Amino acid sequence: MHRQFRQRFLHALAAATSILLSCNSSASPTSDLVAALSEEKRQILFAKLMKREGKRCPVVNKTFSQGKSKDGTAFWSISCTGGKDWQIVIKNASEGEMTTLDCAFLKAVGGDRCFTKIRK
């Protein structure tokens, strides 16, 4: 049953990406799709991203949209059960390139804090 749900979810995500790309090529389709997901689906998506990146985050229990920069790059904060807080950066490109940054590191170097709106 879980596998069927995952397959349907991935098919729906692929279809939505295709629709967004055909409607507006200058948009950031990946970040728009992430924003359109329910909190539960964002948690699942980001947990899979963290696993793929080799980061310790077995379960994402909170997501927070920090907003977008002037160039359309989207910033999300996530909180992991049994792990750290992370910032997810989604580049404004059709490829949907994502980067993960440790929130404690960002704070230490004086960067934007996680779980707050970004300064544009």
PDB file of C-alpha atoms in Angstrom:
ATOM      1  CA  MET A   1       0.000   0.000   0.000  1.00  0.00           C
ATOM      2  CA  HIS A   2       2.793   2.429   0.905  1.00  0.00           C
ATOM      3  CA  ARG A   3       4.510   1.748  -2.423  1.00  0.00           C
ATOM      4  CA  GLN A   4       1.307   2.474  -4.346  1.00  0.00           C
ATOM      5  CA  PHE A   5       0.880   5.791  -2.525  1.00  0.00           C
ATOM      6  CA  ARG A   6       4.483   6.744  -3.254  1.00  0.00           C
ATOM      7  CA  GLN A   7       4.115   5.902  -6.942  1.00  0.00           C
ATOM      8  CA  ARG A   8       0.883   7.929  -7.239  1.00  0.00           C
ATOM      9  CA  PHE A   9       2.510  10.839  -5.402  1.00  0.00           C
ATOM     10  CA  LEU A  10       5.561  10.825  -7.698  1.00  0.00           C
ATOM     11  CA  HIS A  11       3.366  10.622 -10.812  1.00  0.00           C
ATOM     12  CA  ALA A  12       1.245  13.544  -9.603  1.00  0.00           C
ATOM     13  CA  LEU A  13       4.365  15.587  -8.814  1.00  0.00           C
ATOM     14  CA  ALA A  14       5.794  14.888 -12.281  1.00  0.00           C
ATOM     15  CA  ALA A  15       2.507  15.870 -13.944  1.00  0.00           C
ATOM     16  CA  ALA A  16       2.289  19.091 -11.945  1.00  0.00           C
ATOM     17  CA  THR A  17       5.880  19.966 -12.846  1.00  0.00           C
ATOM     18  CA  SER A  18       5.100  19.437 -16.525  1.00  0.00           C
ATOM     19  CA  ILE A  19       2.046  21.712 -16.305  1.00  0.00           C
ATOM     20  CA  LEU A  20       3.955  24.477 -14.526  1.00  0.00           C
ATOM     21  CA  LEU A  21       6.814  24.316 -17.019  1.00  0.00           C
ATOM     22  CA  SER A  22       4.423  24.633 -19.955  1.00  0.00           C
ATOM     23  CA  CYS A  23       2.572  27.568 -18.371  1.00  0.00           C
ATOM     24  CA  ASN A  24       5.451  29.758 -17.263  1.00  0.00           C
ATOM     25  CA  SER A  25       9.032  29.020 -18.195  1.00  0.00           C
ATOM     26  CA  SER A  26      10.380  31.930 -16.119  1.00  0.00           C
ATOM     27  CA  ALA A  27       8.862  30.623 -12.869  1.00  0.00           C
ATOM     28  CA  SER A  28      10.676  28.404 -10.398  1.00  0.00           C
ATOM     29  CA  PRO A  29       8.535  25.311 -10.868  1.00  0.00           C
ATOM     30  CA  THR A  30      10.193  23.212  -8.193  1.00  0.00           C
ATOM     31  CA  SER A  31       9.808  25.791  -5.434  1.00  0.00           C
ATOM     32  CA  ASP A  32       6.232  26.502  -6.542  1.00  0.00           C
ATOM     33  CA  LEU A  33       5.407  22.789  -6.372  1.00  0.00           C
ATOM     34  CA  VAL A  34       6.978  22.476  -2.925  1.00  0.00           C
ATOM     35  CA  ALA A  35       4.960  25.463  -1.701  1.00  0.00           C
ATOM     36  CA  ALA A  36       1.752  23.921  -3.076  1.00  0.00           C
ATOM     37  CA  LEU A  37       2.252  20.666  -1.173  1.00  0.00           C
ATOM     38  CA  SER A  38       0.579  20.004   2.155  1.00  0.00           C
ATOM     39  CA  GLU A  39       2.785  20.185   5.253  1.00  0.00           C
ATOM     40  CA  GLU A  40       2.781  16.386   5.507  1.00  0.00           C
ATOM     41  CA  LYS A  41       3.899  15.914   1.886  1.00  0.00           C
ATOM     42  CA  ARG A  42       6.618  18.586   2.268  1.00  0.00           C
ATOM     43  CA  GLN A  43       7.918  16.727   5.315  1.00  0.00           C
ATOM     44  CA  ILE A  44       8.099  13.488   3.313  1.00  0.00           C
ATOM     45  CA  LEU A  45       9.752  15.215   0.353  1.00  0.00           C
ATOM     46  CA  PHE A  46      12.388  16.959   2.469  1.00  0.00           C
ATOM     47  CA  ALA A  47      13.110  13.779   4.478  1.00  0.00           C
ATOM     48  CA  LYS A  48      13.833  11.974   1.210  1.00  0.00           C
ATOM     49  CA  LEU A  49      16.058  14.844   0.060  1.00  0.00           C
ATOM     50  CA  MET A  50      18.002  14.711   3.315  1.00  0.00           C
ATOM     51  CA  LYS A  51      18.461  10.959   3.008  1.00  0.00           C
ATOM     52  CA  ARG A  52      19.666  11.365  -0.576  1.00  0.00           C
ATOM     53  CA  GLU A  53      22.139  14.021   0.598  1.00  0.00           C
ATOM     54  CA  GLY A  54      23.429  11.695   3.332  1.00  0.00           C
ATOM     55  CA  LYS A  55      22.222  14.005   6.126  1.00  0.00           C
ATOM     56  CA  ARG A  56      20.883  12.632   9.418  1.00  0.00           C
ATOM     57  CA  CYS A  57      17.203  13.506   9.406  1.00  0.00           C
ATOM     58  CA  PRO A  58      15.077  10.396   9.815  1.00  0.00           C
ATOM     59  CA  VAL A  59      11.821  12.350  10.119  1.00  0.00           C
ATOM     60  CA  VAL A  60      11.057  15.969   9.239  1.00  0.00           C
ATOM     61  CA  ASN A  61       8.575  17.289  11.801  1.00  0.00           C
ATOM     62  CA  LYS A  62       8.282  20.915  10.682  1.00  0.00           C
ATOM     63  CA  THR A  63       8.779  22.956   7.502  1.00  0.00           C
ATOM     64  CA  PHE A  64       8.830  26.738   7.210  1.00  0.00           C
ATOM     65  CA  SER A  65       8.898  28.856   4.052  1.00  0.00           C
ATOM     66  CA  GLN A  66      11.403  31.648   4.549  1.00  0.00           C
ATOM     67  CA  GLY A  67      10.479  33.246   1.232  1.00  0.00           C
ATOM     68  CA  LYS A  68      12.312  33.940  -2.011  1.00  0.00           C
ATOM     69  CA  SER A  69      15.264  36.140  -2.895  1.00  0.00           C
ATOM     70  CA  LYS A  70      15.097  38.718  -5.693  1.00  0.00           C
ATOM     71  CA  ASP A  71      16.346  36.152  -8.205  1.00  0.00           C
ATOM     72  CA  GLY A  72      13.572  33.710  -7.230  1.00  0.00           C
ATOM     73  CA  THR A  73      15.678  31.325  -5.149  1.00  0.00           C
ATOM     74  CA  ALA A  74      13.405  29.811  -2.474  1.00  0.00           C
ATOM     75  CA  PHE A  75      14.482  29.173   1.124  1.00  0.00           C
ATOM     76  CA  TRP A  76      12.866  26.619   3.447  1.00  0.00           C
ATOM     77  CA  SER A  77      13.736  25.655   7.015  1.00  0.00           C
ATOM     78  CA  ILE A  78      13.133  22.162   8.303  1.00  0.00           C
ATOM     79  CA  SER A  79      13.323  20.625  11.757  1.00  0.00           C
ATOM     80  CA  CYS A  80      14.367  16.992  12.038  1.00  0.00           C
ATOM     81  CA  THR A  81      13.385  14.578  14.777  1.00  0.00           C
ATOM     82  CA  GLY A  82      16.597  13.272  16.302  1.00  0.00           C
ATOM     83  CA  GLY A  83      18.707  15.595  14.197  1.00  0.00           C
ATOM     84  CA  LYS A  84      19.536  19.173  13.364  1.00  0.00           C
ATOM     85  CA  ASP A  85      17.616  22.030  11.821  1.00  0.00           C
ATOM     86  CA  TRP A  86      18.434  22.669   8.179  1.00  0.00           C
ATOM     87  CA  GLN A  87      17.861  25.279   5.506  1.00  0.00           C
ATOM     88  CA  ILE A  88      16.886  23.996   2.065  1.00  0.00           C
ATOM     89  CA  VAL A  89      17.765  26.300  -0.830  1.00  0.00           C
ATOM     90  CA  ILE A  90      15.866  25.734  -4.083  1.00  0.00           C
ATOM     91  CA  LYS A  91      17.490  27.526  -7.016  1.00  0.00           C
ATOM     92  CA  ASN A  92      15.317  29.415  -9.487  1.00  0.00           C
ATOM     93  CA  ALA A  93      15.847  27.010 -12.353  1.00  0.00           C
ATOM     94  CA  SER A  94      13.741  24.442 -14.117  1.00  0.00           C
ATOM     95  CA  GLU A  95      16.104  21.712 -12.881  1.00  0.00           C
ATOM     96  CA  GLY A  96      15.074  22.431  -9.280  1.00  0.00           C
ATOM     97  CA  GLU A  97      18.590  22.235  -7.867  1.00  0.00           C
ATOM     98  CA  MET A  98      18.440  22.005  -4.066  1.00  0.00           C
ATOM     99  CA  THR A  99      21.152  22.618  -1.469  1.00  0.00           C
ATOM    100  CA  THR A 100      21.101  21.842   2.258  1.00  0.00           C
ATOM    101  CA  LEU A 101      22.727  24.084   4.878  1.00  0.00           C
ATOM    102  CA  ASP A 102      23.110  23.440   8.614  1.00  0.00           C
ATOM    103  CA  CYS A 103      21.148  26.105  10.547  1.00  0.00           C
ATOM    104  CA  ALA A 104      23.720  26.147  13.382  1.00  0.00           C
ATOM    105  CA  PHE A 105      26.446  26.887  10.821  1.00  0.00           C
ATOM    106  CA  LEU A 106      24.410  29.695   9.234  1.00  0.00           C
ATOM    107  CA  LYS A 107      23.908  31.277  12.651  1.00  0.00           C
ATOM    108  CA  ALA A 108      27.621  30.945  13.500  1.00  0.00           C
ATOM    109  CA  VAL A 109      28.713  32.760  10.344  1.00  0.00           C
ATOM    110  CA  GLY A 110      26.102  35.517  10.687  1.00  0.00           C
ATOM    111  CA  GLY A 111      23.888  34.374   7.838  1.00  0.00           C
ATOM    112  CA  ASP A 112      20.111  34.436   7.687  1.00  0.00           C
ATOM    113  CA  ARG A 113      18.589  32.534  10.580  1.00  0.00           C
ATOM    114  CA  CYS A 114      16.409  29.542   9.943  1.00  0.00           C
ATOM    115  CA  PHE A 115      12.681  29.756  10.678  1.00  0.00           C
ATOM    116  CA  THR A 116      12.591  33.499   9.959  1.00  0.00           C
ATOM    117  CA  LYS A 117      11.609  35.324   6.778  1.00  0.00           C
ATOM    118  CA  ILE A 118      14.623  36.153   4.610  1.00  0.00           C
ATOM    119  CA  ARG A 119      15.814  39.707   4.103  1.00  0.00           C
ATOM    120  CA  LYS A 120      15.558  40.638   0.432  1.00  0.00           C
TER     121      LYS A 120
END
